[in-house]
Coordinates of C-alpha atoms in Angstrom, one line a residue:
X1 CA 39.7 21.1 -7.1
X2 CA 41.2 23.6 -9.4
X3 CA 41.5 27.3 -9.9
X4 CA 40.8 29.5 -13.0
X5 CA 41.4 33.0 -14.3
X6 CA 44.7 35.5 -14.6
X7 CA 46.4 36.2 -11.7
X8 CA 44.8 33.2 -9.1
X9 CA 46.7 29.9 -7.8
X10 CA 45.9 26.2 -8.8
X11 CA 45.1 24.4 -5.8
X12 CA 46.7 21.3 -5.1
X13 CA 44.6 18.2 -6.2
X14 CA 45.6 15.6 -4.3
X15 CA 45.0 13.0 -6.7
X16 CA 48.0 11.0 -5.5
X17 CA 47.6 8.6 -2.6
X18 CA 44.2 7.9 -3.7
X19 CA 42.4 5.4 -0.4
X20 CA 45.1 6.6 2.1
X21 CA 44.5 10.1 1.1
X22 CA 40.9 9.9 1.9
X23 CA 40.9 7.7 5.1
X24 CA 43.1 10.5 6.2
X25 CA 40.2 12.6 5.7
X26 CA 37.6 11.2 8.5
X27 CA 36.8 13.3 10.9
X28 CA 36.3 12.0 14.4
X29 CA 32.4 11.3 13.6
X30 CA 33.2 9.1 10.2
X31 CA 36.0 7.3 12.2
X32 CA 34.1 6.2 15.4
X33 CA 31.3 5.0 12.5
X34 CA 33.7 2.8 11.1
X35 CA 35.2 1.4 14.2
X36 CA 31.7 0.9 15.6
X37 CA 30.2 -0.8 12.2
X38 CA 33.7 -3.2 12.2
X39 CA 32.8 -3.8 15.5
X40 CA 29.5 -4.8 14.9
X41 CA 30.6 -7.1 12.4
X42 CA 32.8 -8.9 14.4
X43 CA 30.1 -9.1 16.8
X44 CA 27.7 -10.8 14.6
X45 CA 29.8 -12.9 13.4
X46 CA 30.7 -14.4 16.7
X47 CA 26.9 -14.6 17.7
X48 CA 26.1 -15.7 14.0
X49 CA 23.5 -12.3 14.4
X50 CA 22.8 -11.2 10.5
X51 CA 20.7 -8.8 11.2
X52 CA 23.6 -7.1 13.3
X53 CA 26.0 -7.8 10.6
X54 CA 23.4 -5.3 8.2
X55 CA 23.9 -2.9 11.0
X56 CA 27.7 -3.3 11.3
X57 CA 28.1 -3.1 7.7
X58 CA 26.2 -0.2 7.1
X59 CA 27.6 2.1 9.6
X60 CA 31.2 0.7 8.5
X61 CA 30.7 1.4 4.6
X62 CA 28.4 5.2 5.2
X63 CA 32.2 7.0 6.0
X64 CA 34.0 5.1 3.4
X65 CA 31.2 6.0 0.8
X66 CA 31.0 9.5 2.2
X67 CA 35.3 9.9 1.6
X68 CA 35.2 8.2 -1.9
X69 CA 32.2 10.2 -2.9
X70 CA 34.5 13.4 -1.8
X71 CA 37.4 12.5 -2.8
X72 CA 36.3 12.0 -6.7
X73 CA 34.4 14.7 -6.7
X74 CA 35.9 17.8 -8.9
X75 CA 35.5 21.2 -8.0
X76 CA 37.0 24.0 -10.5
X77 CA 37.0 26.7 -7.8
X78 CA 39.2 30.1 -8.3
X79 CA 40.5 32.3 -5.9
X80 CA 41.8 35.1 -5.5
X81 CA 42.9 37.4 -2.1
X82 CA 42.8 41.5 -2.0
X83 CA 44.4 44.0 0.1
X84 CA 43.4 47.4 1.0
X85 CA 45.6 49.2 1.5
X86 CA 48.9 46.8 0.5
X87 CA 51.0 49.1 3.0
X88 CA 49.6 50.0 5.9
X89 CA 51.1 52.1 9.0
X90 CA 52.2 50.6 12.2
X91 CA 49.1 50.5 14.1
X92 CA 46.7 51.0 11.5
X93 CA 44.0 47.8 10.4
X94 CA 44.0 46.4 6.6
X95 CA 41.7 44.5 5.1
X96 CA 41.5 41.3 3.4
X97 CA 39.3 40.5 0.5
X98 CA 38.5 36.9 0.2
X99 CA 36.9 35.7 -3.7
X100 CA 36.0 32.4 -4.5
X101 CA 34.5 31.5 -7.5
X102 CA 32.8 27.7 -8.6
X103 CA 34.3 27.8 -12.5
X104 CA 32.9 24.2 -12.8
X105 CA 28.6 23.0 -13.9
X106 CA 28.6 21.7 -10.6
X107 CA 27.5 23.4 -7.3
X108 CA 30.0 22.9 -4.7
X109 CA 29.0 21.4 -0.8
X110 CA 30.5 23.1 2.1
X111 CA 33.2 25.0 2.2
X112 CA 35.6 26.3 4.9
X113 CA 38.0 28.6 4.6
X114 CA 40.8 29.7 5.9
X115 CA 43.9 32.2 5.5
X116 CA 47.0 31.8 6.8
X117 CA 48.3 35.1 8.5
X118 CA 51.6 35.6 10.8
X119 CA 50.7 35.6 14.3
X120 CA 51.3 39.1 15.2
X121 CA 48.7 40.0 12.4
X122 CA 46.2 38.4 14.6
X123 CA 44.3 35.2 15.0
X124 CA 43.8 33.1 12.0
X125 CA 40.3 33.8 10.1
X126 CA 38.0 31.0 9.1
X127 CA 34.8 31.6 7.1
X128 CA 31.9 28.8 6.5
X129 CA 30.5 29.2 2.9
X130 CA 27.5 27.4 2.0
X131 CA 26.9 25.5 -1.4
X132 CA 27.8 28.1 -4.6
X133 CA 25.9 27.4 -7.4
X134 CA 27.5 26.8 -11.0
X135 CA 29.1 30.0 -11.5
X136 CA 28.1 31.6 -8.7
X137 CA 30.7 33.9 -6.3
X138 CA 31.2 34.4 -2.6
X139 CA 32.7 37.2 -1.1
X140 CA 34.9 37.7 2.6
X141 CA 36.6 40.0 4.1
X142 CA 38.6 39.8 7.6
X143 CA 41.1 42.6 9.8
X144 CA 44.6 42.4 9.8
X145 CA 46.7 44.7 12.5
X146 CA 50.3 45.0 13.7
X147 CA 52.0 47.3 15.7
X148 CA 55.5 46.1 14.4
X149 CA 56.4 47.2 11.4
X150 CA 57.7 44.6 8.5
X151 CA 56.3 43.0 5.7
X152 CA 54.4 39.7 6.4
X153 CA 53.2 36.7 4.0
X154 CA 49.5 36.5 3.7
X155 CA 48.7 32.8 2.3
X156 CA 48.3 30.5 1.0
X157 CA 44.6 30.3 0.9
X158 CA 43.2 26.5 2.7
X159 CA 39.4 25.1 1.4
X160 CA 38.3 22.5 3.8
X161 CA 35.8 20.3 1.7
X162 CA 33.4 18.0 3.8
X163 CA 30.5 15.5 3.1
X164 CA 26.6 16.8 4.3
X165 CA 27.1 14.1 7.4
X166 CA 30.7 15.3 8.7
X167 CA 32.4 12.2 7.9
X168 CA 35.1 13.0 5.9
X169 CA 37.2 16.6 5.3
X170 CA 39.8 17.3 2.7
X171 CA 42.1 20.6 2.7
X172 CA 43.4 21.8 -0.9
X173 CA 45.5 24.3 -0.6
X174 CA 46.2 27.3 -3.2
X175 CA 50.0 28.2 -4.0
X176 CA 50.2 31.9 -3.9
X177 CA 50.4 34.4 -1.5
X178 CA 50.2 38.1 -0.7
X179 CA 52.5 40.5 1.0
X180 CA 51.1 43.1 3.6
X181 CA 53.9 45.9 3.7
X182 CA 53.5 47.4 7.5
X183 CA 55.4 50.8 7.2
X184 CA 56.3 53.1 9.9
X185 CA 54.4 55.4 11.2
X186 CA 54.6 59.2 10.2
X187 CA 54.4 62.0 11.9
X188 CA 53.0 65.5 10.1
X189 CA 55.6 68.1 10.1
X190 CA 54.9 71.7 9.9
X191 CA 55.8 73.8 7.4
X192 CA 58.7 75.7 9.0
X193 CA 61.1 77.9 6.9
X194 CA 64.6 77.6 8.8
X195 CA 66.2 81.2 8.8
X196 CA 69.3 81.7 6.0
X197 CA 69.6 80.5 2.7
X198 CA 71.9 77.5 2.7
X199 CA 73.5 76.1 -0.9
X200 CA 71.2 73.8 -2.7
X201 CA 68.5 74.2 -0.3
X202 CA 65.6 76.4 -0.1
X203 CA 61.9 76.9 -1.1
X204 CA 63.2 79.5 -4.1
X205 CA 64.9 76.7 -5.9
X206 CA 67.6 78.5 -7.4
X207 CA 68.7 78.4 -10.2
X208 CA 72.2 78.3 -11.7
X209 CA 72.1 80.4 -15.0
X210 CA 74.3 79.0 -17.4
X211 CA 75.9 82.7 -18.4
X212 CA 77.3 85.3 -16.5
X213 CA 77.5 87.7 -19.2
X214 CA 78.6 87.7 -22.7
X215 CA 82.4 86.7 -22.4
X216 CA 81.5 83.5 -19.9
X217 CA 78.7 82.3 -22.6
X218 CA 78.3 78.5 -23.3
X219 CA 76.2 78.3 -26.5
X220 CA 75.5 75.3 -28.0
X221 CA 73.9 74.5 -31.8
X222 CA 70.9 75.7 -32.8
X223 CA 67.9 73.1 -33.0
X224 CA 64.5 72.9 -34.8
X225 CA 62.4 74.8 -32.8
X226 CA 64.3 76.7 -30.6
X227 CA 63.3 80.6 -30.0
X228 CA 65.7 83.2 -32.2
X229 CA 65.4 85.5 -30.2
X230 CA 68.7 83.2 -28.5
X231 CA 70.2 83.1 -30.9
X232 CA 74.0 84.5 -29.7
X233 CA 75.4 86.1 -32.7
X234 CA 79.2 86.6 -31.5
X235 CA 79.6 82.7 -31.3
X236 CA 78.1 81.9 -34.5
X237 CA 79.9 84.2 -36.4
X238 CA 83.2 82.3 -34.8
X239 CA 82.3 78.7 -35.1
X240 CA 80.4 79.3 -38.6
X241 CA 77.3 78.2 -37.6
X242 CA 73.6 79.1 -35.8
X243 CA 74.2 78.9 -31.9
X244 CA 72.0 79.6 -29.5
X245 CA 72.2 80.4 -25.5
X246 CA 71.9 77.4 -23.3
X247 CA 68.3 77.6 -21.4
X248 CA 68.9 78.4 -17.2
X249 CA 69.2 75.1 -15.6
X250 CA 67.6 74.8 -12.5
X251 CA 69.0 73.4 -9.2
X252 CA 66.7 71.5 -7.1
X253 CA 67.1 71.9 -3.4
X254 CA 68.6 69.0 -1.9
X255 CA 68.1 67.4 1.4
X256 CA 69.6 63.9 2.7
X257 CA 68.3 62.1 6.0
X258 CA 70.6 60.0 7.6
X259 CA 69.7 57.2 9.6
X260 CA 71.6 55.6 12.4
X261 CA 70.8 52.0 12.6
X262 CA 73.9 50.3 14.4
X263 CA 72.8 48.1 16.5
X264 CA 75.6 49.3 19.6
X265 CA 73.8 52.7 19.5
X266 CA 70.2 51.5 20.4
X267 CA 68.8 49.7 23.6
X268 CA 65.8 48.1 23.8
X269 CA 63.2 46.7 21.5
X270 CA 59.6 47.0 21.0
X271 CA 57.2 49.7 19.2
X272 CA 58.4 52.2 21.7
X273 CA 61.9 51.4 21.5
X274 CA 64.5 54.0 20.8
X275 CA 65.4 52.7 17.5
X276 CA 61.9 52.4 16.1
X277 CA 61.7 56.3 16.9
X278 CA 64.3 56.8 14.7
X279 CA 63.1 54.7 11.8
X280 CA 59.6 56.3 12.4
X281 CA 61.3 60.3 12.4
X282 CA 63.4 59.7 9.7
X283 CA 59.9 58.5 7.5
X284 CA 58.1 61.0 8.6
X285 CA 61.4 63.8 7.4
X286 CA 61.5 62.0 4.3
X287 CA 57.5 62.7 3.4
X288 CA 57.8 65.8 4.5
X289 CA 60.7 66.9 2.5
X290 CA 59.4 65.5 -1.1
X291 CA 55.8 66.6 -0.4
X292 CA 57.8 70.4 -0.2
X293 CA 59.7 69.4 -3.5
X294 CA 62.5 68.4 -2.2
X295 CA 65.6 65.8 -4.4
X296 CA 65.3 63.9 -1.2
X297 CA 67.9 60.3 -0.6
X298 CA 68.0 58.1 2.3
X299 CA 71.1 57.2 3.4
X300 CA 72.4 54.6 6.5
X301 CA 75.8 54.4 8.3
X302 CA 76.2 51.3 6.2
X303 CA 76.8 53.8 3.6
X304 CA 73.9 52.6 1.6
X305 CA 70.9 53.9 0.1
X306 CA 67.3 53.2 -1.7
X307 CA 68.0 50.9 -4.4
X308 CA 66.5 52.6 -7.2
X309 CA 67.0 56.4 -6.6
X310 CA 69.6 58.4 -9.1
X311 CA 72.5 60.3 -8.2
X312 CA 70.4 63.3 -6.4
X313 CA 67.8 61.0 -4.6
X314 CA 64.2 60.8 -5.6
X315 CA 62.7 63.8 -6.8
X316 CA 59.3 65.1 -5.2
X317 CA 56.7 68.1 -6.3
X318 CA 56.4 67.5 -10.1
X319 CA 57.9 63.6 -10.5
X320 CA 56.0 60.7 -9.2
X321 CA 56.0 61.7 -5.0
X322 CA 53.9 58.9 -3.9
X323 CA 56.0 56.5 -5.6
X324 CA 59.2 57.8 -4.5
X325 CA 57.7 57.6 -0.5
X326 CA 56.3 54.2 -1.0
X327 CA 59.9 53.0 -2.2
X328 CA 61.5 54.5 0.6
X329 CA 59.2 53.3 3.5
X330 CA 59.1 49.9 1.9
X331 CA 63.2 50.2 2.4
X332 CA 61.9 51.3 5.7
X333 CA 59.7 48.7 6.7
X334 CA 62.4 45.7 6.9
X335 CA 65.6 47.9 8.1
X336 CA 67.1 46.7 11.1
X337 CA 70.0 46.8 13.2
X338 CA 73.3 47.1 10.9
X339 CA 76.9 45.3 12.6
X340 CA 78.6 48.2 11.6
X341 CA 80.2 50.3 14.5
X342 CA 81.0 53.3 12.9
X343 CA 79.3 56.2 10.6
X344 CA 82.5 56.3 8.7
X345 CA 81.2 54.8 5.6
X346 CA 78.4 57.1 5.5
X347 CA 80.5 59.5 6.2
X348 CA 82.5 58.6 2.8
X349 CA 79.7 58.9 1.0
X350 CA 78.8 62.4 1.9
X351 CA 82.1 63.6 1.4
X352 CA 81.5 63.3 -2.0
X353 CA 79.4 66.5 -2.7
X354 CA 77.1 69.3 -1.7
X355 CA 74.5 67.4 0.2
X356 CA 71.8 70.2 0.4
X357 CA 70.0 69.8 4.0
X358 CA 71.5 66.9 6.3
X359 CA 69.1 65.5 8.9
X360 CA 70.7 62.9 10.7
X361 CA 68.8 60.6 13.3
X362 CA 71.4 59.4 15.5
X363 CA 71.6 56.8 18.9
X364 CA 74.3 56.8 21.3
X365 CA 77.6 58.6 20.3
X366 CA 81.1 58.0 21.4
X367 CA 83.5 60.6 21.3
X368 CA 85.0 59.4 18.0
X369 CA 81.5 58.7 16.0
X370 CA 80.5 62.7 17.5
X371 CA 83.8 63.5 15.7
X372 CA 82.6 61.7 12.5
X373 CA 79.7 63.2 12.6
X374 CA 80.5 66.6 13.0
X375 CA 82.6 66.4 9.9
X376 CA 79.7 65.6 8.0
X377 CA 78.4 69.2 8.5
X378 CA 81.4 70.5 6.2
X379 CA 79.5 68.7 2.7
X380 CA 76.1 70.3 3.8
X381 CA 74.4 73.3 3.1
X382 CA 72.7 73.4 6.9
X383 CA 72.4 70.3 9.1
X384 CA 69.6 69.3 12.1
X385 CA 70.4 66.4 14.2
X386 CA 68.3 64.7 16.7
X387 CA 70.1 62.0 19.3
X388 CA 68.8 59.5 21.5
X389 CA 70.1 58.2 24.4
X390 CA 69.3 55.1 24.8
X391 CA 69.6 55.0 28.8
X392 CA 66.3 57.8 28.9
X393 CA 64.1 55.2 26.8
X394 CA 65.2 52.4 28.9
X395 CA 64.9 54.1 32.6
X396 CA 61.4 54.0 34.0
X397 CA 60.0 57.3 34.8
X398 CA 60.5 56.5 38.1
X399 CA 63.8 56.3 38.0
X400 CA 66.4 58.7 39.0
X401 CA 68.0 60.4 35.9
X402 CA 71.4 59.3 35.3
X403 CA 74.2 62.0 34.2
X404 CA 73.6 63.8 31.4
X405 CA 77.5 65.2 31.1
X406 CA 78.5 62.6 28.2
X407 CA 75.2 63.5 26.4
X408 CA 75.6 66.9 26.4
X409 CA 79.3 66.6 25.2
X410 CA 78.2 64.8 22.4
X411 CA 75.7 67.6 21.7
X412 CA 78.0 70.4 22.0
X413 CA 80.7 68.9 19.9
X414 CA 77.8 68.7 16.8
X415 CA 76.8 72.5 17.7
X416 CA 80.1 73.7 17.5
X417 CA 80.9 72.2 13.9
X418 CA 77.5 73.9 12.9
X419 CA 74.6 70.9 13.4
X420 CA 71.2 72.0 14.9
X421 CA 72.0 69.6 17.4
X422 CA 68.6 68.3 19.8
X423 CA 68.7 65.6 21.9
X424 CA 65.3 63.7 22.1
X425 CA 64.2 62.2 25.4
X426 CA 62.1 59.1 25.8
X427 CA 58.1 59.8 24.2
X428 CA 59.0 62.9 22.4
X429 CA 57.2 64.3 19.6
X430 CA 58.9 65.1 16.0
X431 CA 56.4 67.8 15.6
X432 CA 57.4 69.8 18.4
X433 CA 61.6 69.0 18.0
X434 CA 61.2 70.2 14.2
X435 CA 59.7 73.3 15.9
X436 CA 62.3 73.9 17.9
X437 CA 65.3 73.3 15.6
X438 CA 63.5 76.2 13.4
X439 CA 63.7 78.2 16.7
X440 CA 67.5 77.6 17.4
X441 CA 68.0 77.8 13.4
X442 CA 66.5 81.3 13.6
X443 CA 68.7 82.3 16.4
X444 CA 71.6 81.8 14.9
X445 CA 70.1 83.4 11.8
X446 CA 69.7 86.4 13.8
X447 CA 73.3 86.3 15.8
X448 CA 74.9 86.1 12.4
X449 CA 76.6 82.8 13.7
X450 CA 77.0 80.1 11.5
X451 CA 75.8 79.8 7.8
X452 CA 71.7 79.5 8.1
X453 CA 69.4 77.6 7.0
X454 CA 66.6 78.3 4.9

């Protein structure tokens, strides 16, 4: 059996180990034939019965013609495996599009088939097709669902071939396979405005004009097509030649979410775990920002960021926004649990320029990590943070609260250098902490403390 077409696998042949490869085949039914019909020879021999050897020989050869006649047999079948969607959220179903095609002038005998999926994509789906004709197609489709985000192998496709009496099965398998992407889940954000007008952030995108008047001018040389109405006569009466003012360059507004992912800072796994909030808020920030037109990068306490994204992270409103978000929840997707112990190589990075917005997603903070992090306001135009503490997502409701006094230190240490500092307790929603950071941001807008955000 063989495949055809672009873009579908060749199924294994098995034309080596010829006999063994098809006694292997019999199924229980074609094995107890043959052990019955060598039986029965042995049987009639010993009695000198002929007519009990004709028995015994014919139950003993039906199997062994039923594998031959399978094994030789040729089937030019293609296949070829579908997802929709290829990346799916957390907790949302995908479907699987099964094609098989018989490429050969033969009809084909029964078929099963089967796909292999990871367990925690569910159980493993087997169809029955009945004979195609030469040329003809069948069509499946099966349900795929995880609540754990990651991206699973789907394949390789299995054909069970077996004879009209059940004697005999062969599996061919197909060599290709298909990745389901299971990305976190994201949470709709409303469209707050934070109070202020912070540098490099904003929904007026400013813009840096180029000149501040005529003595700061930076002209440049005139090319084809350029309007003469720039045309700055002062400069090309010095250089000698036609230059023109430089056109307003704008700045886009910036905005960097920064995501927390040493393992020392989170307790507890799961889909409700503290870290998996975290991975799922800063997705759902991320969206947000680049559906608003945001240059929006994703950056880690490992210090490292989306491969593929330039020097301002990905751009959103008028570039390709739905590539840049599938990029970065693929990234998402796999991240796990850094050895790091520190945010000081993040940290480094940041230092580096005007960061726009900040939004960091943080777990448990020791007094010198809350130090690193409040220096990471000083390289931002405004900054939120939201912290976990681990201990509230690993209590029981039930249980007595522990002290909150090294929590709230944390928190007031961010506050004072300037972050929007909330601390998120065990099942809260991003939608209603995004709320209240615009609420806080607003009143220290209105206080006139602190540089505010817009």
């Amino acid at each position: 059996m063989t495949t055809g077409g672009p873009g579908q696998a060749e199924a294994d042949r098995g034309d080596k180990g010829g006999v063994r490869t098809a006694l292997a085949g019999l199924t229980t039914r074609g094995r107890s034939f043959l052990a019955a019909g060598v039986a029965a020879a042995i049987c009639a021999y010993v009695l000198g019965q002929s007519d009990l050897l004709r028995v015994g020989l014919l139950l003993a050869v039906l199997p062994l013609i039923c594998a031959t006649v399978l094994f030789r047999t040729r089937y030019r079948v293609a296949g070829s495996r579908r997802l929709s969607p290829a990346r799916v959220p957390a907790g949302s179903e995908a479907r699987v599009h099964l094609r098989m095609d018989n490429v050969s002038r033969l009809p084909t005998g029964l078929l099963m088939l089967q796909d292999r999926v990871p367990y925690v994509l569910g159980p493993r789906p087997r169809f029955v097709l009945d004979r195609v004709e030469p040329g003809g197609r069948r069509e499946v489709s099966y349900r795929v669902r995880s609540d754990l985000r990651g991206r699973y192998p789907l394949g390789p496709l299995q054909l069970r071939l077996t004879d009209p009496f059940g004697m005999c099965e062969l599996t061919r398998s197909f060599s290709t396979y298909d990745d389901l992407t299971v990305i976190p889940r994201v949470e709709p954000l409303p469209p707050v405005r934070f109070s202020g007008e912070a540098k490099g952030y904003g929904d007026g995108r400013h813009r840096s004009l180029a000149l501040a008047g005529d003595d700061d001018i930076i002209p440049r040389g005139y090319r084809y097509g350029d309007d003469l109405r720039r045309v700055h006569w002062r400069s090309t009466a010095r250089y000698g030649e036609l230059m023109v003012r430089r056109e307003e360059q704008p700045q886009r507004a910036r905005c960097t979410v920064l995501l927390d992912t040493r393992g020392i800072a989170y307790q507890g796994v799961g889909p409700d775990s503290a870290f998996e909030w975290a991975v799922s808020g800063a997705a759902s920030v991320l969206v947000h920002m680049l559906e608003r037109g945001f240059s929006v990068r994703l950056l880690t306490d490992t210090g490292n960021s989306v491969p593929g994204e330039g020097a301002d992270g990905f751009a959103g409103a008028s570039q390709e926004t739905a590539d840049a978000a599938g990029l970065m929840m693929d990234t998402l997707a796999v991240i796990d649990h850094s050895d790091g112990a520190g945010l000081s190589r993040a940290y480094d990075v940041l230092r580096g320029g005007n960061e726009g917005l900040l939004v960091g997603l943080f777990g448990d903070l020791d007094e010198e990590q809350a130090a690193v992090a409040a220096k990471m306001r000083q390289r931002s135009g405004g900054a939120i943070a939201f912290v976990l503490d681990s201990e509230s997502w690993t209590r029981e409701p039930s249980d007595v609260p522990g002290p909150l006094n090294r929590g709230e230190e944390r928190l007031r240490m961010l506050r004072e250098a300037g972050w929007t500092a909330l601390s998120v307790p065990r099942g809260a929603s991003l939608d209603g902490l995004w709320r209240q950071a615009d609420r806080e941001r607003s009143g220290i807008g209105a206080s006139g403390a602190g540089e505010g955000l817009r």
